[in-house]
GROMACS .gro file of C-alpha atoms in nm:
model
  423
    1MET     CA    1   0.000   0.000   0.000
    2MET     CA    2   0.121   0.348  -0.087
    3ASP     CA    3   0.105   0.630   0.162
    4PRO     CA    4  -0.202   0.853   0.119
    5LEU     CA    5  -0.150   1.171  -0.078
    6ALA     CA    6  -0.075   1.486   0.119
    7ILE     CA    7  -0.380   1.651  -0.038
    8ARG     CA    8  -0.583   1.372   0.129
    9GLY     CA    9  -0.426   1.413   0.471
   10GLY     CA   10  -0.119   1.198   0.423
   11LYS     CA   11   0.238   1.277   0.518
   12PRO     CA   12   0.416   1.482   0.247
   13ALA     CA   13   0.695   1.313   0.054
   14ARG     CA   14   0.923   1.598   0.165
   15SER     CA   15   0.929   1.788   0.489
   16THR     CA   16   1.063   2.106   0.324
   17PRO     CA   17   1.032   2.264  -0.022
   18LEU     CA   18   1.291   2.197  -0.292
   19PRO     CA   19   1.577   2.447  -0.330
   20PRO     CA   20   1.475   2.767  -0.512
   21ASN     CA   21   1.486   2.744  -0.892
   22TYR     CA   22   1.784   2.978  -0.924
   23PRO     CA   23   2.083   2.758  -1.022
   24GLY     CA   24   2.346   3.032  -1.023
   25ALA     CA   25   2.204   3.232  -0.734
   26VAL     CA   26   2.189   2.941  -0.488
   27LEU     CA   27   2.566   2.908  -0.530
   28MET     CA   28   2.639   3.277  -0.481
   29GLY     CA   29   2.869   3.345  -0.191
   30GLU     CA   30   3.167   3.529  -0.057
   31GLU     CA   31   3.345   3.517  -0.394
   32GLU     CA   32   3.086   3.729  -0.572
   33ALA     CA   33   3.052   3.964  -0.275
   34LEU     CA   34   3.427   4.027  -0.260
   35ALA     CA   35   3.452   4.076  -0.637
   36ALA     CA   36   3.174   4.334  -0.635
   37ALA     CA   37   3.324   4.504  -0.329
   38GLU     CA   38   3.658   4.539  -0.507
   39VAL     CA   39   3.488   4.735  -0.785
   40VAL     CA   40   3.320   4.963  -0.533
   41LYS     CA   41   3.643   5.018  -0.340
   42ALA     CA   42   3.818   5.099  -0.668
   43ARG     CA   43   3.546   5.361  -0.729
   44SER     CA   44   3.524   5.244  -1.090
   45PRO     CA   45   3.187   5.083  -1.172
   46PHE     CA   46   3.195   5.198  -1.538
   47ARG     CA   47   3.355   4.947  -1.772
   48TYR     CA   48   3.559   5.177  -1.997
   49TYR     CA   49   3.719   5.415  -1.750
   50GLY     CA   50   3.735   5.501  -1.380
   51ILE     CA   51   3.956   5.597  -1.089
   52GLU     CA   52   4.121   5.257  -1.037
   53GLY     CA   53   3.972   5.041  -1.311
   54ARG     CA   54   3.949   4.668  -1.245
   55HIS     CA   55   3.849   4.567  -1.602
   56ALA     CA   56   3.598   4.314  -1.469
   57VAL     CA   57   3.375   4.314  -1.779
   58GLU     CA   58   3.677   4.257  -2.001
   59THR     CA   59   3.785   3.965  -1.781
   60PHE     CA   60   3.433   3.820  -1.797
   61GLU     CA   61   3.426   3.852  -2.178
   62ASN     CA   62   3.765   3.684  -2.209
   63THR     CA   63   3.657   3.404  -1.975
   64MET     CA   64   3.338   3.339  -2.169
   65ALA     CA   65   3.520   3.353  -2.505
   66GLU     CA   66   3.771   3.094  -2.387
   67LYS     CA   67   3.499   2.868  -2.246
   68LEU     CA   68   3.289   2.881  -2.565
   69GLN     CA   69   3.589   2.884  -2.801
   70VAL     CA   70   3.470   3.194  -2.988
   71PRO     CA   71   3.675   3.503  -3.075
   72TYR     CA   72   3.419   3.767  -2.981
   73VAL     CA   73   3.208   3.814  -2.668
   74LEU     CA   74   3.032   4.135  -2.568
   75GLY     CA   75   2.880   4.187  -2.224
   76VAL     CA   76   2.556   4.388  -2.225
   77SER     CA   77   2.293   4.499  -1.975
   78SER     CA   78   2.040   4.219  -2.037
   79CYS     CA   79   1.954   3.940  -2.277
   80THR     CA   80   1.680   4.158  -2.423
   81ALA     CA   81   1.950   4.416  -2.498
   82ALA     CA   82   2.158   4.134  -2.647
   83LEU     CA   83   1.874   4.027  -2.876
   84ILE     CA   84   1.810   4.380  -2.995
   85THR     CA   85   2.181   4.447  -3.045
   86ALA     CA   86   2.224   4.119  -3.232
   87MET     CA   87   1.943   4.200  -3.472
   88LYS     CA   88   2.076   4.551  -3.524
   89ALA     CA   89   2.417   4.400  -3.600
   90LEU     CA   90   2.246   4.187  -3.866
   91GLY     CA   91   2.067   4.490  -4.013
   92ILE     CA   92   1.717   4.365  -3.930
   93GLY     CA   93   1.450   4.635  -3.922
   94TYR     CA   94   1.130   4.776  -4.066
   95GLY     CA   95   0.987   4.560  -4.342
   96ASP     CA   96   1.152   4.242  -4.216
   97LYS     CA   97   1.002   3.934  -4.055
   98VAL     CA   98   1.179   3.710  -3.807
   99ILE     CA   99   1.078   3.350  -3.731
  100VAL     CA  100   1.032   3.293  -3.356
  101PRO     CA  101   0.933   2.967  -3.183
  102ALA     CA  102   0.584   2.961  -3.034
  103VAL     CA  103   0.732   2.853  -2.700
  104THR     CA  104   0.964   3.116  -2.554
  105PHE     CA  105   0.965   3.404  -2.309
  106MET     CA  106   0.804   3.726  -2.433
  107ALA     CA  107   1.141   3.900  -2.466
  108THR     CA  108   1.235   3.695  -2.774
  109ALA     CA  109   0.940   3.818  -2.976
  110GLY     CA  110   0.940   4.156  -2.805
  111ALA     CA  111   1.296   4.227  -2.913
  112VAL     CA  112   1.194   4.164  -3.275
  113VAL     CA  113   0.922   4.428  -3.245
  114CYS     CA  114   1.164   4.668  -3.071
  115CYS     CA  115   1.387   4.632  -3.378
  116ASN     CA  116   1.089   4.747  -3.588
  117ALA     CA  117   1.049   4.403  -3.744
  118VAL     CA  118   0.757   4.161  -3.711
  119PRO     CA  119   0.770   3.814  -3.552
  120VAL     CA  120   0.613   3.517  -3.727
  121PHE     CA  121   0.568   3.210  -3.511
  122ALA     CA  122   0.673   2.854  -3.588
  123ASP     CA  123   0.536   2.553  -3.404
  124VAL     CA  124   0.735   2.322  -3.176
  125ASP     CA  125   0.802   1.950  -3.157
  126GLU     CA  126   0.786   1.727  -2.847
  127SER     CA  127   1.105   1.884  -2.717
  128LEU     CA  128   0.901   2.207  -2.697
  129ASN     CA  129   1.167   2.367  -2.913
  130LEU     CA  130   1.125   2.499  -3.266
  131ALA     CA  131   1.009   2.229  -3.510
  132PRO     CA  132   1.228   2.243  -3.823
  133GLY     CA  133   0.943   2.095  -4.027
  134ASP     CA  134   0.725   2.400  -3.962
  135LEU     CA  135   0.972   2.656  -4.098
  136GLU     CA  136   0.846   2.629  -4.455
  137ARG     CA  137   0.492   2.717  -4.344
  138VAL     CA  138   0.595   3.056  -4.202
  139TYR     CA  139   0.869   3.143  -4.447
  140ASP     CA  140   0.831   3.402  -4.722
  141GLU     CA  141   1.059   3.650  -4.899
  142ASP     CA  142   1.030   3.904  -4.615
  143VAL     CA  143   1.178   3.669  -4.354
  144LYS     CA  144   1.537   3.766  -4.272
  145ALA     CA  145   1.625   3.550  -3.970
  146ILE     CA  146   1.533   3.258  -3.748
  147ILE     CA  147   1.565   3.277  -3.370
  148THR     CA  148   1.617   2.941  -3.199
  149VAL     CA  149   1.549   2.901  -2.827
  150PRO     CA  150   1.666   2.590  -2.639
  151VAL     CA  151   1.395   2.596  -2.373
  152LEU     CA  152   1.475   2.503  -2.013
  153GLY     CA  153   1.810   2.340  -2.077
  154SER     CA  154   1.733   2.119  -2.376
  155PRO     CA  155   1.894   2.163  -2.720
  156CYS     CA  156   1.723   2.254  -3.046
  157HIS     CA  157   1.749   2.035  -3.356
  158MET     CA  158   2.000   2.268  -3.516
  159VAL     CA  159   2.115   2.070  -3.824
  160PRO     CA  160   1.788   2.100  -4.021
  161ILE     CA  161   1.736   2.456  -3.895
  162LEU     CA  162   2.080   2.563  -4.016
  163GLU     CA  163   2.027   2.381  -4.346
  164PHE     CA  164   1.694   2.561  -4.397
  165ALA     CA  165   1.860   2.894  -4.316
  166ARG     CA  166   2.142   2.835  -4.565
  167ARG     CA  167   1.898   2.730  -4.835
  168HIS     CA  168   1.699   3.052  -4.795
  169ASN     CA  169   1.990   3.284  -4.709
  170LEU     CA  170   1.861   3.356  -4.358
  171TYR     CA  171   2.049   3.457  -4.045
  172VAL     CA  172   2.028   3.232  -3.738
  173ILE     CA  173   2.022   3.392  -3.392
  174GLU     CA  174   2.053   3.153  -3.099
  175ASP     CA  175   1.872   3.276  -2.788
  176VAL     CA  176   2.040   3.068  -2.517
  177ALA     CA  177   1.892   3.269  -2.229
  178GLN     CA  178   1.764   2.970  -2.032
  179SER     CA  179   2.025   2.716  -2.129
  180CYS     CA  180   2.385   2.824  -2.076
  181GLY     CA  181   2.598   2.513  -2.126
  182VAL     CA  182   2.365   2.326  -2.361
  183THR     CA  183   2.534   2.145  -2.649
  184TYR     CA  184   2.411   1.983  -2.970
  185LYS     CA  185   2.618   1.713  -3.139
  186GLY     CA  186   2.914   1.833  -2.936
  187ARG     CA  187   2.877   2.199  -3.033
  188THR     CA  188   2.790   2.463  -2.775
  189ALA     CA  189   2.455   2.638  -2.813
  190GLY     CA  190   2.509   3.000  -2.909
  191THR     CA  191   2.808   2.926  -3.132
  192MET     CA  192   2.640   2.747  -3.424
  193GLY     CA  193   2.441   3.028  -3.584
  194ASP     CA  194   2.551   3.372  -3.697
  195ILE     CA  195   2.521   3.519  -3.350
  196GLY     CA  196   2.422   3.395  -3.004
  197VAL     CA  197   2.280   3.568  -2.697
  198PHE     CA  198   2.289   3.472  -2.329
  199SER     CA  199   2.107   3.585  -2.016
  200PHE     CA  200   2.233   3.627  -1.661
  201GLN     CA  201   1.901   3.734  -1.509
  202MET     CA  202   1.803   3.603  -1.166
  203ASN     CA  203   1.664   3.260  -1.255
  204LYS     CA  204   1.920   3.169  -1.520
  205ILE     CA  205   2.195   2.906  -1.499
  206LEU     CA  206   2.446   3.179  -1.409
  207THR     CA  207   2.328   3.510  -1.270
  208SER     CA  208   2.425   3.863  -1.181
  209GLY     CA  209   2.064   3.967  -1.126
  210GLU     CA  210   2.054   4.122  -1.471
  211GLY     CA  211   2.299   4.104  -1.758
  212GLY     CA  212   2.350   3.947  -2.098
  213ALA     CA  213   2.611   3.864  -2.357
  214ILE     CA  214   2.650   3.841  -2.734
  215VAL     CA  215   2.883   3.591  -2.899
  216THR     CA  216   2.986   3.561  -3.263
  217LYS     CA  217   3.270   3.439  -3.481
  218ARG     CA  218   3.229   3.725  -3.730
  219ALA     CA  219   3.432   4.043  -3.684
  220ASP     CA  220   3.191   4.250  -3.894
  221LEU     CA  221   2.891   4.155  -3.679
  222PHE     CA  222   3.090   4.209  -3.363
  223GLU     CA  223   3.190   4.561  -3.462
  224ARG     CA  224   2.830   4.652  -3.539
  225ALA     CA  225   2.717   4.501  -3.207
  226VAL     CA  226   2.980   4.693  -3.011
  227ARG     CA  227   2.881   5.017  -3.180
  228TYR     CA  228   2.508   4.967  -3.130
  229HIS     CA  229   2.543   4.886  -2.758
  230ASP     CA  230   2.765   5.191  -2.694
  231GLN     CA  231   2.602   5.489  -2.865
  232GLY     CA  232   2.774   5.410  -3.197
  233LEU     CA  233   3.125   5.408  -3.048
  234PHE     CA  234   3.390   5.138  -3.087
  235ARG     CA  235   3.637   5.171  -2.804
  236GLN     CA  236   3.926   4.930  -2.742
  237LYS     CA  237   3.993   4.873  -3.112
  238GLU     CA  238   4.346   4.759  -3.029
  239ARG     CA  239   4.209   4.478  -2.813
  240TYR     CA  240   4.043   4.310  -3.109
  241GLY     CA  241   4.267   4.413  -3.396
  242ILE     CA  242   3.964   4.503  -3.606
  243GLU     CA  243   4.016   4.770  -3.870
  244THR     CA  244   3.727   5.016  -3.851
  245ASP     CA  245   3.596   5.288  -4.076
  246GLU     CA  246   3.470   5.575  -3.861
  247THR     CA  247   3.283   5.721  -4.156
  248ALA     CA  248   3.058   5.413  -4.134
  249ALA     CA  249   2.963   5.479  -3.769
  250PHE     CA  250   2.594   5.487  -3.686
  251THR     CA  251   2.372   5.587  -3.395
  252GLY     CA  252   2.330   5.332  -3.117
  253GLN     CA  253   2.185   5.282  -2.772
  254ASN     CA  254   2.333   5.240  -2.424
  255TYR     CA  255   2.327   4.870  -2.339
  256ARG     CA  256   2.667   4.861  -2.165
  257MET     CA  257   2.742   4.612  -1.887
  258SER     CA  258   2.865   4.762  -1.559
  259GLU     CA  259   3.181   4.655  -1.380
  260LEU     CA  260   2.972   4.537  -1.084
  261THR     CA  261   2.786   4.296  -1.311
  262GLY     CA  262   3.107   4.185  -1.479
  263ALA     CA  263   3.278   4.117  -1.146
  264VAL     CA  264   2.994   3.893  -1.027
  265LEU     CA  265   2.990   3.705  -1.357
  266VAL     CA  266   3.364   3.634  -1.345
  267GLU     CA  267   3.300   3.439  -1.025
  268GLN     CA  268   2.980   3.277  -1.151
  269TRP     CA  269   3.157   3.138  -1.459
  270LYS     CA  270   3.400   2.955  -1.230
  271LYS     CA  271   3.100   2.759  -1.098
  272LEU     CA  272   2.942   2.664  -1.430
  273ASP     CA  273   3.098   2.319  -1.460
  274PHE     CA  274   2.990   2.229  -1.106
  275ILE     CA  275   2.635   2.348  -1.174
  276LEU     CA  276   2.606   2.159  -1.501
  277GLU     CA  277   2.757   1.839  -1.367
  278GLY     CA  278   2.527   1.840  -1.065
  279MET     CA  279   2.210   1.899  -1.266
  280LYS     CA  280   2.292   1.651  -1.543
  281GLN     CA  281   2.383   1.366  -1.311
  282ARG     CA  282   2.081   1.417  -1.088
  283HIS     CA  283   1.842   1.457  -1.383
  284SER     CA  284   1.974   1.141  -1.549
  285SER     CA  285   1.932   0.939  -1.230
  286ILE     CA  286   1.578   1.067  -1.170
  287VAL     CA  287   1.475   0.987  -1.528
  288SER     CA  288   1.620   0.636  -1.508
  289ARG     CA  289   1.440   0.560  -1.184
  290LEU     CA  290   1.108   0.702  -1.304
  291ARG     CA  291   1.117   0.494  -1.620
  292SER     CA  292   1.187   0.187  -1.410
  293GLU     CA  293   0.907   0.263  -1.161
  294LEU     CA  294   0.655   0.395  -1.416
  295PRO     CA  295   0.726   0.240  -1.759
  296SER     CA  296   0.440   0.427  -1.924
  297ILE     CA  297   0.556   0.772  -1.811
  298ARG     CA  298   0.588   1.016  -2.100
  299LEU     CA  299   0.874   1.261  -2.065
  300ARG     CA  300   0.959   1.566  -2.271
  301ALA     CA  301   1.148   1.458  -2.583
  302VAL     CA  302   1.520   1.537  -2.593
  303ILE     CA  303   1.693   1.593  -2.927
  304ASP     CA  304   2.042   1.523  -2.790
  305GLU     CA  305   2.059   1.365  -2.444
  306GLU     CA  306   2.430   1.433  -2.410
  307GLY     CA  307   2.367   1.801  -2.475
  308ASP     CA  308   2.075   1.844  -2.233
  309ILE     CA  309   2.195   2.015  -1.914
  310GLY     CA  310   1.924   1.857  -1.698
  311SER     CA  311   1.797   2.179  -1.542
  312SER     CA  312   1.436   2.062  -1.549
  313LEU     CA  313   1.232   1.743  -1.573
  314GLY     CA  314   0.941   1.764  -1.819
  315ILE     CA  315   0.646   1.524  -1.780
  316ILE     CA  316   0.375   1.518  -2.047
  317LEU     CA  317   0.030   1.438  -1.908
  318SER     CA  318  -0.289   1.340  -2.092
  319ASP     CA  319  -0.459   1.681  -2.074
  320ALA     CA  320  -0.441   2.023  -1.911
  321GLY     CA  321  -0.678   1.933  -1.630
  322THR     CA  322  -0.469   1.633  -1.530
  323ALA     CA  323  -0.156   1.847  -1.541
  324GLN     CA  324  -0.308   2.099  -1.301
  325ALA     CA  325  -0.431   1.826  -1.067
  326VAL     CA  326  -0.086   1.664  -1.059
  327ALA     CA  327   0.081   2.003  -1.001
  328GLY     CA  328  -0.146   2.071  -0.705
  329ALA     CA  329  -0.086   1.729  -0.554
  330LEU     CA  330   0.291   1.758  -0.601
  331GLY     CA  331   0.288   2.100  -0.437
  332ALA     CA  332   0.128   1.946  -0.129
  333GLU     CA  333   0.415   1.695  -0.127
  334ASN     CA  334   0.661   1.990  -0.125
  335ILE     CA  335   0.767   1.917  -0.483
  336SER     CA  336   0.721   2.227  -0.697
  337ALA     CA  337   0.587   2.173  -1.050
  338PHE     CA  338   0.462   2.420  -1.308
  339THR     CA  339   0.335   2.459  -1.661
  340LEU     CA  340   0.555   2.691  -1.862
  341TYR     CA  341   0.426   3.040  -1.951
  342GLY     CA  342   0.084   2.971  -1.808
  343GLY     CA  343   0.039   2.689  -2.058
  344LYS     CA  344   0.003   2.924  -2.356
  345PRO     CA  345   0.222   3.003  -2.659
  346VAL     CA  346   0.395   3.341  -2.656
  347TYR     CA  347   0.186   3.476  -2.945
  348MET     CA  348  -0.123   3.449  -2.724
  349LEU     CA  349   0.002   3.734  -2.507
  350PRO     CA  350  -0.224   4.030  -2.588
  351GLN     CA  351   0.056   4.265  -2.696
  352PHE     CA  352   0.150   4.020  -2.972
  353PHE     CA  353  -0.186   3.866  -3.052
  354HIS     CA  354  -0.345   4.210  -3.097
  355GLN     CA  355  -0.023   4.358  -3.241
  356ARG     CA  356  -0.004   4.644  -2.992
  357THR     CA  357   0.305   4.861  -2.965
  358ALA     CA  358   0.396   5.194  -2.804
  359ASP     CA  359   0.424   5.354  -3.148
  360LYS     CA  360   0.145   5.515  -3.347
  361ASP     CA  361  -0.030   5.372  -3.651
  362GLY     CA  362   0.049   5.013  -3.556
  363PHE     CA  363   0.419   5.050  -3.628
  364PRO     CA  364   0.598   4.819  -3.718
  365TYR     CA  365   0.302   4.590  -3.791
  366ASN     CA  366   0.173   4.849  -4.039
  367TYR     CA  367   0.433   4.759  -4.300
  368PRO     CA  368   0.256   4.668  -4.629
  369PHE     CA  369   0.378   4.307  -4.649
  370LYS     CA  370   0.277   4.110  -4.955
  371ASN     CA  371   0.168   3.840  -4.710
  372PRO     CA  372   0.013   4.029  -4.416
  373VAL     CA  373   0.096   3.896  -4.068
  374ARG     CA  374  -0.208   3.757  -3.888
  375TYR     CA  375  -0.210   3.556  -3.568
  376THR     CA  376  -0.474   3.298  -3.477
  377GLU     CA  377  -0.510   3.098  -3.157
  378ASP     CA  378  -0.461   2.762  -3.329
  379MET     CA  379  -0.180   2.851  -3.572
  380CYS     CA  380   0.073   2.645  -3.372
  381PRO     CA  381  -0.138   2.349  -3.256
  382ARG     CA  382   0.142   2.142  -3.103
  383ALA     CA  383   0.250   2.433  -2.885
  384VAL     CA  384  -0.111   2.487  -2.775
  385ASP     CA  385  -0.149   2.118  -2.696
  386LEU     CA  386   0.183   2.041  -2.529
  387LEU     CA  387   0.234   2.354  -2.319
  388ALA     CA  388  -0.092   2.311  -2.132
  389ARG     CA  389  -0.022   1.951  -2.033
  390THR     CA  390   0.353   1.945  -1.974
  391LEU     CA  391   0.467   1.982  -1.614
  392PHE     CA  392   0.821   2.092  -1.530
  393ILE     CA  393   1.006   2.014  -1.210
  394PRO     CA  394   1.328   2.212  -1.151
  395VAL     CA  395   1.645   2.010  -1.092
  396SER     CA  396   1.871   2.210  -0.865
  397PRO     CA  397   2.251   2.162  -0.857
  398LEU     CA  398   2.210   2.138  -0.479
  399LEU     CA  399   1.999   1.821  -0.478
  400GLY     CA  400   2.135   1.533  -0.274
  401ASP     CA  401   2.054   1.163  -0.267
  402GLN     CA  402   1.771   1.209  -0.017
  403ASP     CA  403   1.621   1.486  -0.232
  404GLU     CA  404   1.630   1.252  -0.531
  405ASP     CA  405   1.465   0.971  -0.335
  406GLU     CA  406   1.188   1.206  -0.220
  407ILE     CA  407   1.130   1.351  -0.568
  408VAL     CA  408   1.104   1.008  -0.729
  409GLY     CA  409   0.894   0.873  -0.443
  410GLY     CA  410   0.667   1.175  -0.447
  411LEU     CA  411   0.615   1.159  -0.823
  412VAL     CA  412   0.530   0.789  -0.812
  413LYS     CA  413   0.301   0.848  -0.516
  414VAL     CA  414   0.109   1.127  -0.690
  415LEU     CA  415   0.090   0.981  -1.042
  416VAL     CA  416  -0.027   0.642  -0.913
  417GLY     CA  417  -0.242   0.788  -0.634
  418LEU     CA  418  -0.433   1.006  -0.881
  419ASN     CA  419  -0.473   0.709  -1.117
  420VAL     CA  420  -0.274   0.892  -1.385
  421LEU     CA  421  -0.028   0.605  -1.434
  422GLU     CA  422   0.011   0.245  -1.319
  423ARG     CA  423   0.325   0.091  -1.172
   0.00000   0.00000   0.00000
C-alpha cells in the first residue's frame, strides 16, 4: 500500500520545499561579494574608465570567449539588450520578418518588435523547441532571420534549422537565455548560428541579477554590435585588432554592462561546470528511476541527451486538467511543479496577438507586407497542446541523494495515487 497523498491528509513526501529554482544564485557566496566590493572600493563601476579600473567586464568577456571557443564576446545589460543588439548588428528592421518559436519568453518576440520588425511564429516539436518541419509554413521572402530558443536546458534540432537557413539565405540567432551550457552534437549552443545571446538574469543558470552577452565568430557583426550597444562608439579597437571605418559609424543605444555585473559574472563562470555536472547527473538518475518505476511515463522529448543540461524534468500528461491536478498534488508533497508560460504560446500574449506597440499607426506591424501577418489561436497546434499539459520540475545543482529519493517517491506516489499512471 502506498502512503495517502498529502492533499488527502497523508504525510508529504518531503518535509521542506525543494531548493529555489535559481541555479546560479543558490551558489552565490563570498566570492561574488568580494569581487563586487573590489569594484566599489576601486570607485570604478563603469567598464571603460574610472579611478582605479578593475576591467571586470573585459575579464568576464575573455573568460566566456575561452569557455565557448569563440573570438568575440560582448557583455551587455540584459539578454533583451543582447537580442536587440544582435538584430541591429544583422541589419534587421522595418519591413523584415523574423521567425520565432511559439514557446519562448516574451522578450524573444518583443525584441523583434523593438527592432521594428515583425515576428512570425513557428510551431514546436515534443522537445518544446522549434520544429524544423514548420519553418516552410511561415517562411516568405520578407523573412530575414530565425531565432532558436533551447527551452529550459534542452537543445534545439540545429542541423535541419541551419540547413533551412542556408537554403533561404537567412540569419540564425541563438537565444540561449535559459540554457547556458547546452550542447548539440558536441557543439555549444550560441556558437552554431551567426550570433548567439545569453542571459544572466536572476533565474538563469548563471546570474548577476541582470545582464546578458553576445557571442559571434564574425568580426563584422561584432563591430556593429559593439557600436550599437555603446552609442555608436567602438572603443578598445586595439584589443580586437579590427580595422574600422569611422565614416561608417551609426547611432546606437546604451546597453553597456557595468563593472559590478562583470565582477559577479567572473565568479559565476567559475561555478558553471559544477552546476552543469550536478544537474545533469541528478536529472539522469531521476529519469532512469522514473522509467523503471513507471514504464508508461511520458517525458519531454530530448533531441540530444548528451547536450541536455538537466535543469528541469518535463512530464507530459494526458490533458491540461490532469496536469493541473498533478501540479497541485505535487505542491502538497513539497515538490514544486509548473506549466511553462501559463500553458500558452507566446503569441497568445495580448501585446503580440493584438499587435499592440507603443508607437502610433500600428508600427511596425503596419508595413505593407505582400503576405500580411495575422495571428490565430490555433496557428501552432502542437504548442497549444503540449504547453498546457507538460509539467516541469526544476532540478537544482544542490539536490542530494535524499532529495532525489523524495522527488522520485513523491512523483510515483502522486501519479499512481491520482490514477494517472500504473506501476
